[in-house]
């Protein structure tokens, strides 16, 4: 599938924002979140900024961005519509939470739960957009939702760790929780890659042309395309570039996205005398590069059944 | 609405005969000709006469070499031409994924259409179609697809025999048939029953309305039709005999 940069930026940026809101909400509910004007204000601006930038970016790939509001209407059947609604609805508890947390002495426990549930719900609806697409085996499987539900909070938690250290507002156990989330994220992605490497979709060129089931032994070889130049279907669904370097890019995603940031945060824990920002800022930046690479691969490696008509033997 | 109708009055669709299609592209051409000024007009072309030509087409004809199918007979393989267009599925997930309600399936006849005024051009429907039937118009910023010539089949300005999809009307080998596949007594339903018509990618669960007729099984050898044996001309009698005798002296 063609990796549209606007959608990659949306899922990684908004993913980190919603992930940060979910971690904040849970901490607030447990009563472990300290109050400090500049820390609270900056954290909320960054979380909502990541979300807003991502949402605006996601409208860039639309043919008619000015009609984007119509996307809220078909929540009965469309996961994209549900995602749009959840994404916008999360602003309500998030803004209320932010106001109470920053300015009022009242409890944020209830708003924290509501905000965390909405943020995780948004990540779930995003994942379901891909999970529900049957023609794309790399997406239509049980590993996609766990990946999105872990990677959002993981990236959000690591950036929250940086902010808490920057403002000297330590959040209890956040460093070890970042390590747990990085390990969970790597495990989820590892399981995903193992699955997509060892399986393929149920269709074949024979089933695509109606000549027999994939196991029928009927061979269908494409000898002439309907057109001499790439058409929309091939450009959108037949993306090739990344597959050539997929293994190398996966290695980059694994080391930059999970392993090295984990080691850096662990080093910061083990060396309490040094300023943790020396380790955690590069860890967060490297993680973001790794996760963008991971997301790019999520699109670029995905194969669509339509390519069976253009000579692909598996999809 | 992107909710699917529970039943449709009719199930209008196409039956495509892979045995007789010769891959002439006439259906492709007439489809473009009609539809570029029809319901989903225009079918934009970019760089039509230069390198990197691109454009919207509702119908694409592939050519394959098929082996291991009964249609090959004793030969190792055979050529098969394969027209590919919207199958107007009974469970079209291109419709249910649409966030705006632009895509819909008509309850009256089952035709799957796009309302271009509601389409935001998110392309998700084209991802949801296993068959690659939908093509995005980058110039107009909306998704386009086969309308089953909805503006022909009910068009009272056309002669009754012309009220069929442009691709069906133009096919020189009658490899394309149009009708109500929900009516078991319709000509197309009988054709599907007699020829063992099939669904494309039934494992996807989209339940296509359009059916394809696989290539018929070939006899192993051509039947024997020997010409009569050549015999020498009769030189015993007649003019030819006289000439023969004269020249033989």
Coordinates of N, CA and C in Angstrom, one line a residue, chain A residues 112-254:
Chain A
X112 N -9.9 12.0 34.6 CA -8.7 11.2 34.2 C -9.2 9.9 33.6
X113 N -10.1 9.2 34.2 CA -10.6 7.9 33.7 C -11.3 8.1 32.4
X114 N -12.1 9.1 32.3 CA -12.9 9.4 31.1 C -11.9 9.7 30.0
X115 N -11.0 10.5 30.2 CA -10.0 10.9 29.2 C -9.2 9.7 28.7
X116 N -8.7 8.9 29.7 CA -7.9 7.7 29.3 C -8.7 6.8 28.4
X117 N -10.0 6.6 28.8 CA -10.9 5.6 28.0 C -11.1 6.2 26.6
X118 N -11.4 7.5 26.5 CA -11.6 8.1 25.2 C -10.3 8.0 24.4
X119 N -9.2 8.3 25.0 CA -7.9 8.3 24.2 C -7.6 6.9 23.7
X120 N -7.8 5.9 24.6 CA -7.5 4.5 24.1 C -8.6 4.1 23.1
X121 N -9.8 4.6 23.3 CA -10.8 4.3 22.3 C -10.5 4.8 21.0
X122 N -9.9 6.0 20.9 CA -9.5 6.6 19.6 C -8.4 5.7 19.0
X123 N -7.4 5.3 19.8 CA -6.4 4.4 19.2 C -7.0 3.1 18.7
X124 N -8.0 2.6 19.4 CA -8.6 1.4 19.0 C -9.4 1.6 17.6
X125 N -10.1 2.7 17.5 CA -10.8 2.9 16.2 C -9.8 3.1 15.1
X126 N -8.7 3.8 15.3 CA -7.7 3.9 14.3 C -7.2 2.5 13.8
X127 N -6.9 1.7 14.8 CA -6.4 0.3 14.4 C -7.5 -0.4 13.7
X128 N -8.8 -0.3 14.1 CA -9.8 -1.0 13.4 C -10.1 -0.6 12.0
X129 N -9.7 0.6 11.6 CA -9.8 1.0 10.2 C -9.0 0.0 9.4
X130 N -7.8 -0.3 9.8 CA -6.9 -1.2 9.1 C -7.3 -2.7 9.3
X131 N -7.6 -3.0 10.6 CA -7.9 -4.4 10.9 C -9.1 -4.9 10.1
X132 N -10.0 -4.0 9.7 CA -11.3 -4.4 9.1 C -11.2 -4.6 7.6
X133 N -10.0 -4.3 7.0 CA -9.9 -4.4 5.5 C -9.5 -5.8 5.1
X134 N -10.4 -6.6 4.6 CA -10.1 -8.0 4.3 C -9.2 -8.1 3.1
X135 N -9.1 -7.2 2.1 CA -8.2 -7.5 1.0 C -6.7 -7.4 1.4
X136 N -6.4 -6.8 2.6 CA -5.0 -6.6 2.9 C -4.6 -7.5 4.1
X137 N -4.0 -8.6 3.8 CA -3.6 -9.6 4.8 C -2.8 -9.0 5.9
X138 N -1.9 -8.1 5.6 CA -1.0 -7.5 6.6 C -1.7 -6.7 7.6
X139 N -2.9 -6.3 7.3 CA -3.7 -5.5 8.2 C -4.9 -6.3 8.8
X140 N -5.4 -7.2 8.0 CA -6.6 -7.9 8.5 C -6.2 -9.1 9.4
X141 N -5.6 -8.8 10.5 CA -5.2 -9.9 11.4 C -5.2 -9.4 12.9
X142 N -5.1 -10.3 13.8 CA -5.3 -10.0 15.2 C -4.2 -9.3 15.9
X143 N -3.1 -9.0 15.1 CA -1.9 -8.4 15.7 C -2.0 -6.8 15.6
X144 N -2.9 -6.3 14.7 CA -2.9 -4.9 14.4 C -3.4 -4.1 15.6
X145 N -4.5 -4.5 16.2 CA -5.0 -3.7 17.3 C -4.1 -3.6 18.5
X146 N -3.5 -4.8 18.9 CA -2.5 -4.7 20.1 C -1.4 -3.8 19.8
X147 N -0.9 -3.8 18.5 CA 0.2 -2.9 18.1 C -0.1 -1.5 18.4
X148 N -1.3 -1.0 17.8 CA -1.7 0.4 18.0 C -1.9 0.7 19.4
X149 N -2.6 -0.2 20.2 CA -2.9 0.1 21.6 C -1.7 0.1 22.5
X150 N -0.6 -0.5 22.1 CA 0.6 -0.4 22.9 C 1.5 0.7 22.4
X151 N 1.7 0.9 21.1 CA 2.7 1.9 20.6 C 2.2 3.3 20.9
X152 N 0.9 3.6 21.0 CA 0.5 4.9 21.3 C 0.9 5.3 22.7
X153 N 0.4 4.5 23.8 CA 0.9 4.8 25.1 C 2.4 4.7 25.3
X154 N 3.1 3.9 24.6 CA 4.5 3.8 24.7 C 5.2 5.1 24.3
X155 N 4.9 5.6 23.1 CA 5.5 6.8 22.7 C 5.0 8.0 23.5
X156 N 3.7 8.0 24.0 CA 3.3 9.0 24.8 C 4.0 9.0 26.2
X157 N 4.2 7.8 26.7 CA 4.8 7.7 28.1 C 6.3 8.2 28.0
X158 N 7.0 7.8 26.9 CA 8.4 8.2 26.9 C 8.6 9.8 26.8
X159 N 7.7 10.4 26.0 CA 7.7 11.8 25.9 C 7.3 12.5 27.2
X160 N 6.3 11.9 27.9 CA 5.9 12.4 29.2 C 7.0 12.3 30.2
X161 N 7.8 11.2 30.1 CA 9.0 11.1 30.9 C 10.0 12.3 30.7
X162 N 10.2 12.6 29.4 CA 11.1 13.7 29.1 C 10.5 15.0 29.8
X163 N 9.2 15.3 29.6 CA 8.6 16.5 30.1 C 8.7 16.5 31.7
X164 N 8.4 15.4 32.3 CA 8.5 15.4 33.8 C 9.9 15.7 34.3
X165 N 10.9 15.2 33.5 CA 12.3 15.5 34.0 C 12.7 16.9 33.7
X166 N 12.1 17.4 32.5 CA 12.5 18.8 32.1 C 12.0 19.8 33.2
X167 N 10.8 19.5 33.8 CA 10.2 20.4 34.8 C 10.4 19.9 36.2
X168 N 11.3 18.9 36.3 CA 11.6 18.3 37.6 C 10.3 18.0 38.4
X169 N 9.4 17.4 37.8 CA 8.2 16.9 38.4 C 8.1 15.4 38.3
X170 N 8.9 14.7 39.0 CA 9.0 13.2 38.8 C 7.6 12.6 39.0
X171 N 7.3 11.7 38.1 CA 6.1 10.9 38.1 C 6.5 9.5 38.6
X172 N 5.9 9.0 39.7 CA 6.3 7.7 40.3 C 6.3 6.6 39.3
X173 N 7.3 5.8 39.2 CA 7.4 4.6 38.4 C 7.3 4.8 36.9
X174 N 7.4 6.1 36.4 CA 7.2 6.3 35.0 C 8.3 5.7 34.2
X175 N 9.6 5.8 34.7 CA 10.7 5.2 34.0 C 10.5 3.7 33.8
X176 N 10.3 2.9 34.9 CA 10.1 1.5 34.7 C 8.9 1.2 33.8
X177 N 7.8 2.0 33.9 CA 6.6 1.8 33.1 C 7.0 2.0 31.6
X178 N 7.9 3.0 31.3 CA 8.3 3.2 29.9 C 9.1 1.9 29.4
X179 N 9.9 1.3 30.3 CA 10.6 0.1 29.9 C 9.6 -1.0 29.6
X180 N 8.6 -1.2 30.5 CA 7.6 -2.2 30.3 C 6.9 -2.0 28.9
X181 N 6.5 -0.7 28.7 CA 5.8 -0.5 27.4 C 6.7 -0.7 26.2
X182 N 8.0 -0.3 26.3 CA 8.9 -0.5 25.2 C 9.0 -2.0 24.9
X183 N 9.1 -2.8 26.0 CA 9.2 -4.3 25.9 C 7.9 -4.8 25.2
X184 N 6.8 -4.3 25.7 CA 5.5 -4.8 25.2 C 5.3 -4.4 23.7
X185 N 5.8 -3.2 23.4 CA 5.7 -2.7 22.0 C 6.5 -3.6 21.1
X186 N 7.8 -3.9 21.5 CA 8.6 -4.7 20.7 C 8.0 -6.1 20.5
X187 N 7.5 -6.6 21.6 CA 6.9 -8.0 21.6 C 5.7 -8.0 20.6
X188 N 4.8 -6.9 20.7 CA 3.7 -6.9 19.8 C 4.1 -6.8 18.3
X189 N 5.2 -6.0 18.1 CA 5.6 -5.8 16.7 C 6.3 -7.1 16.2
X190 N 7.0 -7.8 17.1 CA 7.7 -9.0 16.8 C 6.7 -10.1 16.4
X191 N 5.6 -10.2 17.2 CA 4.6 -11.1 16.9 C 3.9 -10.8 15.6
X192 N 3.7 -9.5 15.3 CA 3.1 -9.1 14.1 C 4.0 -9.5 12.9
X193 N 5.2 -9.2 13.0 CA 6.1 -9.5 11.8 C 6.3 -11.0 11.6
X194 N 6.3 -11.8 12.7 CA 6.4 -13.2 12.6 C 5.1 -13.7 11.9
X195 N 4.0 -13.2 12.3 CA 2.7 -13.6 11.6 C 2.7 -13.3 10.1
X196 N 3.0 -12.1 9.8 CA 2.9 -11.7 8.4 C 4.0 -12.4 7.5
X197 N 5.1 -12.7 8.1 CA 6.1 -13.4 7.4 C 5.8 -14.9 7.1
X198 N 5.0 -15.5 8.0 CA 4.8 -16.9 7.9 C 3.4 -17.2 7.3
X199 N 2.6 -16.2 7.0 CA 1.3 -16.5 6.5 C 1.0 -15.6 5.3
X200 N 0.0 -15.9 4.5 CA -0.4 -15.0 3.4 C -1.9 -15.1 3.3
X201 N -2.5 -14.2 2.6 CA -3.9 -14.1 2.5 C -4.5 -15.3 1.8
X202 N -5.9 -15.4 1.9 CA -6.5 -16.6 1.4 C -6.7 -16.7 -0.1
X203 N -6.3 -15.6 -0.8 CA -6.6 -15.5 -2.3 C -5.4 -15.9 -3.1
X204 N -5.6 -16.1 -4.4 CA -4.5 -16.5 -5.3 C -5.0 -16.0 -6.7
X205 N -4.1 -15.9 -7.7 CA -4.5 -15.5 -9.0 C -5.6 -16.4 -9.6
X206 N -5.6 -17.7 -9.2 CA -6.7 -18.6 -9.6 C -8.0 -18.2 -9.0
X207 N -8.1 -17.9 -7.7 CA -9.4 -17.6 -7.1 C -9.8 -16.2 -7.6
X208 N -8.8 -15.3 -7.8 CA -9.1 -13.9 -8.3 C -9.8 -13.9 -9.7
X209 N -9.5 -14.9 -10.5 CA -10.1 -15.0 -11.8 C -11.2 -16.0 -11.9
X210 N -11.5 -16.6 -10.7 CA -12.7 -17.5 -10.7 C -12.4 -18.9 -11.2
X211 N -11.1 -19.2 -11.5 CA -10.8 -20.5 -12.1 C -10.6 -21.7 -11.1
X212 N -10.5 -21.3 -9.8 CA -10.3 -22.4 -8.9 C -9.8 -21.9 -7.5
X213 N -9.9 -22.8 -6.5 CA -9.4 -22.4 -5.2 C -7.9 -22.3 -5.3
X214 N -7.3 -21.6 -4.3 CA -5.9 -21.4 -4.4 C -5.1 -22.8 -4.4
X215 N -5.7 -23.8 -3.8 CA -5.0 -25.1 -3.8 C -5.4 -26.0 -5.0
X216 N -6.1 -25.4 -6.0 CA -6.6 -26.2 -7.1 C -5.5 -26.7 -8.1
X217 N -4.4 -26.0 -8.0 CA -3.4 -26.3 -9.0 C -3.5 -25.6 -10.3
X218 N -4.6 -24.8 -10.5 CA -4.7 -24.0 -11.7 C -3.7 -22.8 -11.6
X219 N -2.9 -22.7 -12.7 CA -1.9 -21.6 -12.7 C -2.4 -20.5 -13.6
X220 N -2.3 -19.3 -13.1 CA -2.7 -18.1 -13.9 C -1.6 -17.1 -13.9
X221 N -1.0 -16.9 -15.1 CA 0.2 -16.1 -15.3 C -0.2 -14.9 -16.1
X222 N 0.1 -13.7 -15.5 CA -0.3 -12.5 -16.2 C 0.7 -12.3 -17.4
X223 N 0.1 -12.2 -18.6 CA 1.0 -12.0 -19.8 C 0.8 -10.6 -20.4
X224 N -0.3 -9.9 -20.1 CA -0.5 -8.6 -20.7 C -1.4 -7.8 -19.7
X225 N -0.9 -6.6 -19.4 CA -1.7 -5.7 -18.5 C -2.7 -5.0 -19.4
X226 N -3.7 -4.5 -18.8 CA -4.7 -3.7 -19.5 C -4.2 -2.3 -19.9
X227 N -3.1 -1.9 -19.4 CA -2.6 -0.5 -19.7 C -1.1 -0.6 -19.6
X228 N -0.5 0.3 -20.4 CA 1.0 0.3 -20.4 C 1.6 1.1 -19.3
X229 N 0.9 2.1 -18.7 CA 1.4 2.9 -17.7 C 0.7 2.5 -16.4
X230 N 1.4 2.8 -15.2 CA 0.7 2.5 -13.9 C -0.5 3.3 -13.8
X231 N -1.6 2.7 -13.3 CA -2.8 3.4 -13.1 C -3.0 3.7 -11.6
X232 N -4.2 4.2 -11.2 CA -4.4 4.6 -9.8 C -4.3 3.3 -8.9
X233 N -4.8 2.2 -9.4 CA -4.9 1.0 -8.5 C -3.4 0.6 -8.3
X234 N -2.6 0.6 -9.3 CA -1.2 0.1 -9.1 C -0.4 1.1 -8.3
X235 N -0.7 2.4 -8.4 CA 0.1 3.4 -7.6 C -0.3 3.3 -6.2
X236 N -1.6 3.1 -5.9 CA -2.1 3.1 -4.5 C -1.9 1.8 -3.8
X237 N -2.1 0.7 -4.6 CA -2.1 -0.6 -4.0 C -0.9 -1.4 -4.3
X238 N -0.1 -1.0 -5.2 CA 1.0 -1.8 -5.7 C 2.4 -1.2 -5.3
X239 N 2.5 -0.6 -4.2 CA 3.7 0.1 -3.8 C 4.9 -0.9 -3.6
X240 N 6.0 -0.7 -4.2 CA 7.1 -1.7 -4.2 C 8.4 -1.3 -3.5
X241 N 8.6 0.0 -3.4 CA 10.0 0.5 -3.0 C 10.5 -0.1 -1.7
X242 N 9.7 0.0 -0.6 CA 10.2 -0.4 0.7 C 10.5 -1.9 0.8
X243 N 9.7 -2.7 0.0 CA 9.9 -4.1 0.2 C 11.3 -4.6 0.0
X244 N 12.0 -3.9 -0.9 CA 13.4 -4.2 -1.2 C 14.2 -4.1 0.0
X245 N 13.9 -3.0 0.8 CA 14.8 -2.8 2.0 C 14.0 -3.1 3.3
X246 N 13.0 -3.9 3.2 CA 12.1 -4.1 4.3 C 12.9 -4.7 5.5
X247 N 13.8 -5.6 5.3 CA 14.5 -6.3 6.4 C 15.4 -5.3 7.1
X248 N 16.1 -4.4 6.3 CA 17.0 -3.4 6.9 C 16.2 -2.4 7.7
X249 N 15.0 -2.0 7.1 CA 14.2 -1.0 7.8 C 13.6 -1.6 9.1
X250 N 13.3 -2.8 9.0 CA 12.8 -3.5 10.3 C 13.8 -3.4 11.4
X251 N 15.1 -3.7 11.0 CA 16.2 -3.7 11.9 C 16.3 -2.3 12.5
X252 N 16.2 -1.2 11.6 CA 16.2 0.1 12.1 C 15.1 0.4 13.1
X253 N 13.9 -0.1 12.7 CA 12.7 0.2 13.6 C 12.9 -0.5 15.0
X254 N 13.5 -1.7 15.0 CA 13.6 -2.5 16.2 C 14.6 -1.8 17.1

